[in-house]
Amino acid sequence: MPTLFDKAWSPYVAGVLIGLLQIPAFLLIETALGASSSYVTVGDAIANLIDPSLSRIDYVAKHLAANAKNLWQVALVTGIAIGAFMSMKLSGARRQTISPIWSRVLGSSSPSLRYGVAFFAGFLMLFGARIADGCTSGHGLSGMAQLSVGSTLAVAAMFAGGIITASLLLRRI
Amino acid sequence: MSNSVVIAILSGLAMGVVFGFALEKSRVFEPGVIVGQMQLRNFIMLKIFLTAVATGALVLAMLNGFGFVKLQPKAVLYAADLVGGLLLGAGIALAGACPGTTLAQIGVGYRDALFTLAGGLAGAVAFSYAQPWLDKALIGTGPKLIFTDLAGIPYWQGAIALSAAITLVLILMEKLRSWRKDLGSDFDGSTVEADRPLKHRAIPAE
């Protein structure tokens, strides 16, 4: 029986738990699980302080509206950080400040190289997710479960992009 | 703030905590697991992903089949789904994270994930500025197409069929390689030693 003190659960237990989260998402918020829109809500809220003309773009105004869907998703991703922190504390699976795999994957143990790659990767990830209108959660978990044609294409492209990039740029670990 | 917004925020936090527990306990938030999946040598990510899709499909087959909820599929945008998906995947491989698991990495104290988050916010803002132009040039609009509509059968039937097919695939995958072998000795998805038994054997015993 999995407990909160375990260092690892079976992927099947975790997958069922994540899939069941669709119930409150659909019943309470009338939306599917997703994560990447929250980056627009938070990023644009910050950028709008510097450039108030940003909110004249309809897409931005839609994501900055203080409504249930937008704030629910910001709360969801905040909760992810809190949940992961609690889980790590309960099991004692403490981590180093950078995963040891990166020095092997990148061929360098320089933290500043890793930080630069991480920033660039985050940029690509969200720019791509917003073009496709969804990420691993919105297109992957939710779109595929709803048998969406577009989401299936986006997920196939996502895995293709990841596999090609890993084989071209990353060392095998 | 209206009551519904407060309820949305509180339920979002609670659901996020459950999500964060599942991501941390299953180790799928580990860069070693995500990079390993993209290098096709660690299959924890795919197993969780497929299990969550199958569970979600079963749940929605019931909720939608009995008329409790409407489906919320995204519009099919062939060019945008393809180009956006490729960029997203490239970012995931280099970040060793996706937009959701980045937050789990921050929660456990991975410092580079703060840079992934900052880059993600910058990417979202850059997209926002480019959106009016990209919308015309690439994204456009499309129908909210689902496969069961193409086949002319009710959604719940297709969803149950998908869950059954995924279950069979997962049973086969688990037979071929147990998830425990992909955890790594420090639960970080790094299975270097396990991958190279021959090299170890080649070293003469002292």
mmCIF file of C-alpha atoms in Angstrom:
data_model
loop_
_atom_site.group_PDB
_atom_site.id
_atom_site.type_symbol
_atom_site.label_atom_id
_atom_site.label_comp_id
_atom_site.label_asym_id
_atom_site.label_seq_id
_atom_site.Cartn_x
_atom_site.Cartn_y
_atom_site.Cartn_z
ATOM 1 C CA MET A 1 0.000 0.000 0.000
ATOM 2 C CA PRO A 2 1.565 3.360 -1.001
ATOM 3 C CA THR A 3 2.073 5.814 1.865
ATOM 4 C CA LEU A 4 2.949 9.515 2.015
ATOM 5 C CA PHE A 5 6.339 8.571 3.476
ATOM 6 C CA ASP A 6 7.406 6.485 0.459
ATOM 7 C CA LYS A 7 10.222 7.752 -1.758
ATOM 8 C CA ALA A 8 8.599 6.298 -4.867
ATOM 9 C CA TRP A 9 5.147 5.228 -5.979
ATOM 10 C CA SER A 10 4.278 3.073 -8.920
ATOM 11 C CA PRO A 11 3.625 5.148 -12.078
ATOM 12 C CA TYR A 12 0.224 3.473 -12.253
ATOM 13 C CA VAL A 13 -0.851 4.750 -8.817
ATOM 14 C CA ALA A 14 0.340 8.266 -9.672
ATOM 15 C CA GLY A 15 -1.252 8.142 -13.133
ATOM 16 C CA VAL A 16 -4.657 7.099 -11.762
ATOM 17 C CA LEU A 17 -4.471 9.880 -9.154
ATOM 18 C CA ILE A 18 -3.656 12.497 -11.814
ATOM 19 C CA GLY A 19 -6.419 11.183 -14.095
ATOM 20 C CA LEU A 20 -8.958 11.411 -11.257
ATOM 21 C CA LEU A 21 -8.146 15.129 -10.909
ATOM 22 C CA GLN A 22 -10.196 15.627 -14.082
ATOM 23 C CA ILE A 23 -13.331 15.047 -11.952
ATOM 24 C CA PRO A 24 -13.032 18.202 -9.808
ATOM 25 C CA ALA A 25 -11.617 20.155 -12.788
ATOM 26 C CA PHE A 26 -14.678 19.437 -14.949
ATOM 27 C CA LEU A 27 -17.273 19.554 -12.150
ATOM 28 C CA LEU A 28 -16.026 22.609 -10.221
ATOM 29 C CA ILE A 29 -14.266 24.741 -12.849
ATOM 30 C CA GLU A 30 -15.796 23.394 -16.093
ATOM 31 C CA THR A 31 -12.332 23.033 -17.537
ATOM 32 C CA ALA A 32 -9.728 20.309 -18.101
ATOM 33 C CA LEU A 33 -6.354 20.014 -16.365
ATOM 34 C CA GLY A 34 -3.767 22.337 -17.866
ATOM 35 C CA ALA A 35 -0.691 24.284 -16.817
ATOM 36 C CA SER A 36 0.728 26.501 -19.552
ATOM 37 C CA SER A 37 -1.931 29.261 -19.615
ATOM 38 C CA SER A 38 -0.908 30.175 -16.077
ATOM 39 C CA TYR A 39 2.476 31.286 -17.432
ATOM 40 C CA VAL A 40 0.646 33.795 -19.645
ATOM 41 C CA THR A 41 -1.474 35.036 -16.744
ATOM 42 C CA VAL A 42 1.527 35.521 -14.434
ATOM 43 C CA GLY A 43 4.058 36.604 -17.092
ATOM 44 C CA ASP A 44 1.702 39.144 -18.655
ATOM 45 C CA ALA A 45 0.631 40.475 -15.229
ATOM 46 C CA ILE A 46 4.306 41.286 -14.535
ATOM 47 C CA ALA A 47 4.987 42.636 -18.051
ATOM 48 C CA ASN A 48 1.838 44.749 -17.914
ATOM 49 C CA LEU A 49 3.271 46.675 -14.954
ATOM 50 C CA ILE A 50 6.122 47.834 -17.201
ATOM 51 C CA ASP A 51 4.102 48.179 -20.407
ATOM 52 C CA PRO A 52 0.402 48.882 -19.689
ATOM 53 C CA SER A 53 -0.370 48.853 -23.434
ATOM 54 C CA LEU A 54 0.171 45.062 -23.406
ATOM 55 C CA SER A 55 -3.334 44.450 -22.035
ATOM 56 C CA ARG A 56 -4.813 46.062 -25.188
ATOM 57 C CA ILE A 57 -4.077 42.758 -26.952
ATOM 58 C CA ASP A 58 -7.271 40.658 -26.684
ATOM 59 C CA TYR A 59 -5.329 37.463 -25.961
ATOM 60 C CA VAL A 60 -3.584 39.181 -23.034
ATOM 61 C CA ALA A 61 -6.775 40.722 -21.666
ATOM 62 C CA LYS A 62 -8.415 37.292 -21.769
ATOM 63 C CA HIS A 63 -5.597 35.776 -19.684
ATOM 64 C CA LEU A 64 -5.349 38.707 -17.252
ATOM 65 C CA ALA A 65 -9.054 38.667 -16.347
ATOM 66 C CA ALA A 66 -9.345 37.818 -12.638
ATOM 67 C CA ASN A 67 -11.850 35.044 -13.337
ATOM 68 C CA ALA A 68 -12.212 31.526 -11.939
ATOM 69 C CA LYS A 69 -10.444 29.689 -14.785
ATOM 70 C CA ASN A 70 -7.350 31.911 -14.935
ATOM 71 C CA LEU A 71 -6.798 32.078 -11.175
ATOM 72 C CA TRP A 72 -7.637 28.382 -10.708
ATOM 73 C CA GLN A 73 -4.750 27.430 -12.995
ATOM 74 C CA VAL A 74 -2.288 29.782 -11.265
ATOM 75 C CA ALA A 75 -3.382 28.220 -7.947
ATOM 76 C CA LEU A 76 -2.991 24.721 -9.448
ATOM 77 C CA VAL A 77 0.648 25.210 -10.478
ATOM 78 C CA THR A 78 1.415 26.900 -7.143
ATOM 79 C CA GLY A 79 -0.124 23.877 -5.436
ATOM 80 C CA ILE A 80 2.132 21.583 -7.490
ATOM 81 C CA ALA A 81 5.214 23.230 -5.967
ATOM 82 C CA ILE A 82 3.726 22.980 -2.454
ATOM 83 C CA GLY A 83 2.678 19.342 -2.922
ATOM 84 C CA ALA A 84 6.078 18.321 -4.297
ATOM 85 C CA PHE A 85 7.808 20.110 -1.396
ATOM 86 C CA MET A 86 5.587 18.351 1.191
ATOM 87 C CA SER A 87 6.056 14.977 -0.492
ATOM 88 C CA MET A 88 9.853 15.408 -0.509
ATOM 89 C CA LYS A 89 9.884 16.448 3.162
ATOM 90 C CA LEU A 90 7.733 13.464 4.192
ATOM 91 C CA SER A 91 9.884 10.913 2.355
ATOM 92 C CA GLY A 92 13.242 12.583 2.956
ATOM 93 C CA ALA A 93 14.170 12.303 -0.754
ATOM 94 C CA ARG A 94 16.222 15.503 -0.617
ATOM 95 C CA ARG A 95 17.754 16.761 -3.862
ATOM 96 C CA GLN A 96 20.953 18.606 -4.724
ATOM 97 C CA THR A 97 20.589 22.120 -6.150
ATOM 98 C CA ILE A 98 21.076 20.744 -9.692
ATOM 99 C CA SER A 99 20.324 17.155 -10.686
ATOM 100 C CA PRO A 100 23.616 15.223 -11.106
ATOM 101 C CA ILE A 101 22.440 14.023 -14.533
ATOM 102 C CA TRP A 102 23.056 17.461 -16.084
ATOM 103 C CA SER A 103 26.839 17.363 -15.890
ATOM 104 C CA ARG A 104 26.746 14.116 -17.882
ATOM 105 C CA VAL A 105 23.952 15.190 -20.255
ATOM 106 C CA LEU A 106 25.494 18.599 -21.042
ATOM 107 C CA GLY A 107 29.119 17.453 -20.810
ATOM 108 C CA SER A 108 29.918 20.229 -18.334
ATOM 109 C CA SER A 109 29.336 20.719 -14.615
ATOM 110 C CA SER A 110 29.151 24.527 -14.917
ATOM 111 C CA PRO A 111 26.006 25.747 -13.093
ATOM 112 C CA SER A 112 25.854 28.894 -15.244
ATOM 113 C CA LEU A 113 25.744 26.783 -18.427
ATOM 114 C CA ARG A 114 22.877 24.784 -16.927
ATOM 115 C CA TYR A 115 21.041 27.955 -15.854
ATOM 116 C CA GLY A 116 21.395 29.408 -19.355
ATOM 117 C CA VAL A 117 20.157 26.205 -21.002
ATOM 118 C CA ALA A 118 17.241 26.037 -18.530
ATOM 119 C CA PHE A 119 16.177 29.629 -19.295
ATOM 120 C CA PHE A 120 16.358 29.044 -23.057
ATOM 121 C CA ALA A 121 14.495 25.734 -22.668
ATOM 122 C CA GLY A 122 11.754 27.345 -20.586
ATOM 123 C CA PHE A 123 11.362 30.044 -23.230
ATOM 124 C CA LEU A 124 11.058 27.475 -26.064
ATOM 125 C CA MET A 125 8.688 25.329 -24.018
ATOM 126 C CA LEU A 126 6.188 28.095 -23.319
ATOM 127 C CA PHE A 127 6.496 29.801 -26.711
ATOM 128 C CA GLY A 128 5.750 26.431 -28.309
ATOM 129 C CA ALA A 129 2.993 25.532 -25.854
ATOM 130 C CA ARG A 130 1.224 28.830 -26.497
ATOM 131 C CA ILE A 131 1.445 28.398 -30.288
ATOM 132 C CA ALA A 132 -0.052 24.914 -29.918
ATOM 133 C CA ASP A 133 -2.525 26.217 -27.298
ATOM 134 C CA GLY A 134 -1.547 23.638 -24.691
ATOM 135 C CA CYS A 135 1.220 21.631 -23.027
ATOM 136 C CA THR A 136 1.788 18.132 -21.677
ATOM 137 C CA SER A 137 -1.178 18.616 -19.345
ATOM 138 C CA GLY A 138 -3.708 20.454 -21.508
ATOM 139 C CA HIS A 139 -3.019 18.642 -24.781
ATOM 140 C CA GLY A 140 -1.481 15.494 -23.320
ATOM 141 C CA LEU A 141 -3.491 14.458 -20.270
ATOM 142 C CA SER A 142 -6.722 16.276 -21.069
ATOM 143 C CA GLY A 143 -6.815 16.464 -24.856
ATOM 144 C CA MET A 144 -5.922 12.822 -25.454
ATOM 145 C CA ALA A 145 -8.460 11.689 -22.829
ATOM 146 C CA GLN A 146 -11.095 13.666 -24.749
ATOM 147 C CA LEU A 147 -9.975 12.014 -28.020
ATOM 148 C CA SER A 148 -9.126 15.408 -29.485
ATOM 149 C CA VAL A 149 -7.644 15.255 -33.000
ATOM 150 C CA GLY A 150 -5.586 18.435 -32.541
ATOM 151 C CA SER A 151 -4.238 17.358 -29.149
ATOM 152 C CA THR A 152 -3.163 13.980 -30.517
ATOM 153 C CA LEU A 153 -1.218 15.756 -33.270
ATOM 154 C CA ALA A 154 0.316 18.197 -30.752
ATOM 155 C CA VAL A 155 1.415 15.354 -28.446
ATOM 156 C CA ALA A 156 2.949 13.400 -31.339
ATOM 157 C CA ALA A 157 4.839 16.559 -32.402
ATOM 158 C CA MET A 158 5.898 17.160 -28.785
ATOM 159 C CA PHE A 159 7.449 13.696 -28.400
ATOM 160 C CA ALA A 160 9.028 13.983 -31.878
ATOM 161 C CA GLY A 161 10.541 17.371 -30.977
ATOM 162 C CA GLY A 162 11.809 16.041 -27.656
ATOM 163 C CA ILE A 163 13.323 12.866 -29.091
ATOM 164 C CA ILE A 164 15.016 14.707 -32.002
ATOM 165 C CA THR A 165 16.409 17.415 -29.699
ATOM 166 C CA ALA A 166 17.677 14.897 -27.159
ATOM 167 C CA SER A 167 19.425 12.850 -29.835
ATOM 168 C CA LEU A 168 21.024 15.905 -31.489
ATOM 169 C CA LEU A 169 21.998 18.012 -28.469
ATOM 170 C CA LEU A 170 22.166 15.841 -25.362
ATOM 171 C CA ARG A 171 24.650 13.146 -24.405
ATOM 172 C CA ARG A 172 23.258 9.751 -23.561
ATOM 173 C CA ILE A 173 23.201 9.110 -19.844
ATOM 174 C CA MET B 1 -13.520 38.744 -5.332
ATOM 175 C CA SER B 2 -16.643 36.712 -5.950
ATOM 176 C CA ASN B 3 -17.289 33.472 -4.104
ATOM 177 C CA SER B 4 -16.807 31.396 -7.239
ATOM 178 C CA VAL B 5 -13.313 32.844 -7.768
ATOM 179 C CA VAL B 6 -12.350 32.113 -4.149
ATOM 180 C CA ILE B 7 -13.631 28.538 -4.509
ATOM 181 C CA ALA B 8 -11.679 28.211 -7.772
ATOM 182 C CA ILE B 9 -8.441 29.352 -6.118
ATOM 183 C CA LEU B 10 -8.850 27.099 -3.069
ATOM 184 C CA SER B 11 -9.784 24.060 -5.157
ATOM 185 C CA GLY B 12 -6.896 24.827 -7.527
ATOM 186 C CA LEU B 13 -4.452 24.863 -4.624
ATOM 187 C CA ALA B 14 -5.842 21.608 -3.209
ATOM 188 C CA MET B 15 -5.773 19.882 -6.594
ATOM 189 C CA GLY B 16 -2.275 21.217 -7.213
ATOM 190 C CA VAL B 17 -1.041 19.740 -3.936
ATOM 191 C CA VAL B 18 -2.396 16.315 -4.972
ATOM 192 C CA PHE B 19 -0.843 16.773 -8.433
ATOM 193 C CA GLY B 20 2.485 17.767 -6.843
ATOM 194 C CA PHE B 21 2.461 14.712 -4.577
ATOM 195 C CA ALA B 22 1.785 12.442 -7.562
ATOM 196 C CA LEU B 23 4.561 14.059 -9.623
ATOM 197 C CA GLU B 24 7.096 13.849 -6.774
ATOM 198 C CA LYS B 25 6.251 10.338 -5.548
ATOM 199 C CA SER B 26 6.276 8.911 -9.075
ATOM 200 C CA ARG B 27 9.676 10.624 -9.768
ATOM 201 C CA VAL B 28 8.360 11.841 -13.145
ATOM 202 C CA PHE B 29 9.394 15.389 -12.212
ATOM 203 C CA GLU B 30 13.059 14.280 -12.233
ATOM 204 C CA PRO B 31 15.120 15.632 -15.153
ATOM 205 C CA GLY B 32 16.697 12.158 -15.332
ATOM 206 C CA VAL B 33 13.276 10.595 -15.966
ATOM 207 C CA ILE B 34 12.128 13.183 -18.529
ATOM 208 C CA VAL B 35 15.433 13.350 -20.445
ATOM 209 C CA GLY B 36 15.562 9.547 -20.169
ATOM 210 C CA GLN B 37 12.125 9.300 -21.772
ATOM 211 C CA MET B 38 13.240 11.493 -24.679
ATOM 212 C CA GLN B 39 16.335 9.256 -25.014
ATOM 213 C CA LEU B 40 13.984 6.241 -25.040
ATOM 214 C CA ARG B 41 15.714 4.507 -22.150
ATOM 215 C CA ASN B 42 13.400 5.392 -19.239
ATOM 216 C CA PHE B 43 9.675 4.787 -19.588
ATOM 217 C CA ILE B 44 8.263 6.087 -16.287
ATOM 218 C CA MET B 45 6.985 9.284 -17.939
ATOM 219 C CA LEU B 46 5.122 7.446 -20.706
ATOM 220 C CA LYS B 47 3.621 4.978 -18.199
ATOM 221 C CA ILE B 48 2.257 7.761 -15.973
ATOM 222 C CA PHE B 49 1.086 9.751 -18.964
ATOM 223 C CA LEU B 50 -0.800 6.832 -20.507
ATOM 224 C CA THR B 51 -2.281 5.786 -17.142
ATOM 225 C CA ALA B 52 -3.534 9.328 -16.530
ATOM 226 C CA VAL B 53 -5.004 9.524 -20.052
ATOM 227 C CA ALA B 54 -6.772 6.151 -19.636
ATOM 228 C CA THR B 55 -8.124 7.147 -16.208
ATOM 229 C CA GLY B 56 -9.226 10.559 -17.480
ATOM 230 C CA ALA B 57 -10.951 8.960 -20.478
ATOM 231 C CA LEU B 58 -12.873 6.506 -18.242
ATOM 232 C CA VAL B 59 -13.884 9.276 -15.849
ATOM 233 C CA LEU B 60 -15.031 11.519 -18.688
ATOM 234 C CA ALA B 61 -16.827 8.635 -20.416
ATOM 235 C CA MET B 62 -19.005 8.416 -17.311
ATOM 236 C CA LEU B 63 -19.338 12.135 -16.541
ATOM 237 C CA ASN B 64 -20.090 12.993 -20.167
ATOM 238 C CA GLY B 65 -22.021 9.810 -20.975
ATOM 239 C CA PHE B 66 -24.455 10.422 -18.110
ATOM 240 C CA GLY B 67 -24.694 14.105 -19.060
ATOM 241 C CA PHE B 68 -22.994 15.676 -16.037
ATOM 242 C CA VAL B 69 -20.357 17.600 -17.973
ATOM 243 C CA LYS B 70 -19.641 18.962 -21.437
ATOM 244 C CA LEU B 71 -16.339 18.066 -23.101
ATOM 245 C CA GLN B 72 -13.802 20.881 -23.478
ATOM 246 C CA PRO B 73 -11.644 19.803 -26.434
ATOM 247 C CA LYS B 74 -9.277 22.327 -28.016
ATOM 248 C CA ALA B 75 -9.668 23.370 -31.637
ATOM 249 C CA VAL B 76 -7.637 21.415 -34.164
ATOM 250 C CA LEU B 77 -5.012 23.767 -35.635
ATOM 251 C CA TYR B 78 -2.842 21.577 -37.849
ATOM 252 C CA ALA B 79 0.089 23.962 -38.456
ATOM 253 C CA ALA B 80 0.087 25.397 -34.923
ATOM 254 C CA ASP B 81 -0.250 22.005 -33.236
ATOM 255 C CA LEU B 82 2.674 20.701 -35.288
ATOM 256 C CA VAL B 83 5.041 23.698 -34.996
ATOM 257 C CA GLY B 84 4.081 24.480 -31.384
ATOM 258 C CA GLY B 85 4.334 20.826 -30.388
ATOM 259 C CA LEU B 86 7.830 20.489 -31.899
ATOM 260 C CA LEU B 87 9.087 23.616 -30.074
ATOM 261 C CA LEU B 88 7.441 22.502 -26.833
ATOM 262 C CA GLY B 89 9.078 19.079 -27.111
ATOM 263 C CA ALA B 90 12.508 20.608 -27.808
ATOM 264 C CA GLY B 91 12.084 22.789 -24.722
ATOM 265 C CA ILE B 92 11.008 19.825 -22.582
ATOM 266 C CA ALA B 93 14.123 17.831 -23.556
ATOM 267 C CA LEU B 94 16.481 20.731 -22.744
ATOM 268 C CA ALA B 95 14.618 21.758 -19.573
ATOM 269 C CA GLY B 96 14.229 18.180 -18.365
ATOM 270 C CA ALA B 97 10.774 19.391 -17.382
ATOM 271 C CA CYS B 98 7.417 20.396 -18.794
ATOM 272 C CA PRO B 99 5.446 23.484 -17.751
ATOM 273 C CA GLY B 100 3.770 21.642 -14.839
ATOM 274 C CA THR B 101 6.743 19.616 -13.569
ATOM 275 C CA THR B 102 8.916 22.771 -13.542
ATOM 276 C CA LEU B 103 6.947 23.812 -10.457
ATOM 277 C CA ALA B 104 7.472 20.400 -8.830
ATOM 278 C CA GLN B 105 11.232 20.794 -9.417
ATOM 279 C CA ILE B 106 11.135 24.195 -7.729
ATOM 280 C CA GLY B 107 9.235 22.644 -4.820
ATOM 281 C CA VAL B 108 11.936 20.065 -4.138
ATOM 282 C CA GLY B 109 14.707 22.665 -4.435
ATOM 283 C CA TYR B 110 16.169 22.266 -7.930
ATOM 284 C CA ARG B 111 17.657 25.719 -8.472
ATOM 285 C CA ASP B 112 17.913 25.492 -12.275
ATOM 286 C CA ALA B 113 14.109 25.100 -12.385
ATOM 287 C CA LEU B 114 13.834 28.755 -11.288
ATOM 288 C CA PHE B 115 15.581 29.623 -14.569
ATOM 289 C CA THR B 116 13.219 27.319 -16.480
ATOM 290 C CA LEU B 117 10.310 29.172 -14.843
ATOM 291 C CA ALA B 118 11.782 32.596 -15.669
ATOM 292 C CA GLY B 119 12.417 31.502 -19.261
ATOM 293 C CA GLY B 120 8.853 30.137 -19.431
ATOM 294 C CA LEU B 121 7.366 33.415 -18.225
ATOM 295 C CA ALA B 122 9.523 35.303 -20.748
ATOM 296 C CA GLY B 123 8.413 32.899 -23.497
ATOM 297 C CA ALA B 124 4.762 33.417 -22.569
ATOM 298 C CA VAL B 125 5.186 37.219 -22.649
ATOM 299 C CA ALA B 126 7.067 37.076 -25.975
ATOM 300 C CA PHE B 127 4.247 34.956 -27.396
ATOM 301 C CA SER B 128 1.680 37.443 -26.101
ATOM 302 C CA TYR B 129 3.361 40.299 -28.000
ATOM 303 C CA ALA B 130 3.588 38.142 -31.136
ATOM 304 C CA GLN B 131 0.105 36.630 -30.814
ATOM 305 C CA PRO B 132 -1.858 39.084 -33.019
ATOM 306 C CA TRP B 133 0.613 38.468 -35.859
ATOM 307 C CA LEU B 134 1.099 34.706 -35.231
ATOM 308 C CA ASP B 135 -2.657 34.256 -35.096
ATOM 309 C CA LYS B 136 -2.952 35.526 -38.686
ATOM 310 C CA ALA B 137 0.253 33.939 -40.020
ATOM 311 C CA LEU B 138 0.176 30.489 -38.420
ATOM 312 C CA ILE B 139 -2.438 29.703 -35.818
ATOM 313 C CA GLY B 140 -5.838 30.654 -37.243
ATOM 314 C CA THR B 141 -8.980 28.821 -36.187
ATOM 315 C CA GLY B 142 -10.283 25.286 -36.492
ATOM 316 C CA PRO B 143 -13.129 22.992 -35.432
ATOM 317 C CA LYS B 144 -13.148 21.281 -32.012
ATOM 318 C CA LEU B 145 -12.766 17.893 -33.607
ATOM 319 C CA ILE B 146 -12.737 14.610 -31.646
ATOM 320 C CA PHE B 147 -12.094 11.158 -33.114
ATOM 321 C CA THR B 148 -15.480 9.699 -32.135
ATOM 322 C CA ASP B 149 -17.243 12.439 -34.107
ATOM 323 C CA LEU B 150 -15.232 11.385 -37.170
ATOM 324 C CA ALA B 151 -16.212 7.755 -36.571
ATOM 325 C CA GLY B 152 -19.843 8.696 -35.881
ATOM 326 C CA ILE B 153 -20.027 6.957 -32.488
ATOM 327 C CA PRO B 154 -20.734 8.413 -29.016
ATOM 328 C CA TYR B 155 -17.713 9.781 -27.119
ATOM 329 C CA TRP B 156 -18.108 7.347 -24.209
ATOM 330 C CA GLN B 157 -17.658 4.348 -26.491
ATOM 331 C CA GLY B 158 -14.435 5.690 -27.956
ATOM 332 C CA ALA B 159 -13.157 6.715 -24.525
ATOM 333 C CA ILE B 160 -13.719 3.227 -23.092
ATOM 334 C CA ALA B 161 -12.058 1.657 -26.151
ATOM 335 C CA LEU B 162 -9.041 3.984 -25.714
ATOM 336 C CA SER B 163 -8.744 3.063 -22.008
ATOM 337 C CA ALA B 164 -8.869 -0.637 -22.840
ATOM 338 C CA ALA B 165 -6.226 -0.263 -25.579
ATOM 339 C CA ILE B 166 -3.936 1.752 -23.273
ATOM 340 C CA THR B 167 -4.327 -0.846 -20.515
ATOM 341 C CA LEU B 168 -3.153 -3.577 -22.884
ATOM 342 C CA VAL B 169 -0.175 -1.469 -24.008
ATOM 343 C CA LEU B 170 0.787 -0.762 -20.386
ATOM 344 C CA ILE B 171 0.617 -4.443 -19.410
ATOM 345 C CA LEU B 172 2.935 -5.241 -22.303
ATOM 346 C CA MET B 173 5.319 -2.370 -21.493
ATOM 347 C CA GLU B 174 5.508 -3.421 -17.849
ATOM 348 C CA LYS B 175 6.295 -7.000 -18.882
ATOM 349 C CA LEU B 176 9.125 -5.793 -21.087
ATOM 350 C CA ARG B 177 10.605 -3.489 -18.448
ATOM 351 C CA SER B 178 9.507 -3.018 -14.836
ATOM 352 C CA TRP B 179 9.117 0.580 -13.625
ATOM 353 C CA ARG B 180 11.331 -0.228 -10.631
ATOM 354 C CA LYS B 181 14.307 -0.652 -12.964
ATOM 355 C CA ASP B 182 13.854 2.924 -14.201
ATOM 356 C CA LEU B 183 13.805 4.570 -10.750
ATOM 357 C CA GLY B 184 17.592 4.721 -10.346
ATOM 358 C CA SER B 185 19.518 4.211 -7.131
ATOM 359 C CA ASP B 186 18.783 7.737 -5.871
ATOM 360 C CA PHE B 187 15.234 7.838 -7.284
ATOM 361 C CA ASP B 188 16.356 10.365 -9.909
ATOM 362 C CA GLY B 189 15.902 8.254 -13.031
ATOM 363 C CA SER B 190 19.659 7.906 -13.438
ATOM 364 C CA THR B 191 20.343 4.241 -14.139
ATOM 365 C CA VAL B 192 23.860 4.528 -15.484
ATOM 366 C CA GLU B 193 25.167 1.512 -13.594
ATOM 367 C CA ALA B 194 22.213 -0.631 -14.538
ATOM 368 C CA ASP B 195 22.677 0.340 -18.188
ATOM 369 C CA ARG B 196 26.287 -0.781 -18.367
ATOM 370 C CA PRO B 197 26.667 -4.178 -16.723
ATOM 371 C CA LEU B 198 29.189 -5.328 -19.348
ATOM 372 C CA LYS B 199 31.600 -2.467 -18.740
ATOM 373 C CA HIS B 200 31.629 -3.258 -15.027
ATOM 374 C CA ARG B 201 32.275 -6.885 -15.696
ATOM 375 C CA ALA B 202 35.190 -5.948 -17.938
ATOM 376 C CA ILE B 203 37.036 -4.381 -15.009
ATOM 377 C CA PRO B 204 39.235 -7.066 -13.428
ATOM 378 C CA ALA B 205 38.392 -7.978 -9.858
ATOM 379 C CA GLU B 206 40.828 -6.594 -7.324
#
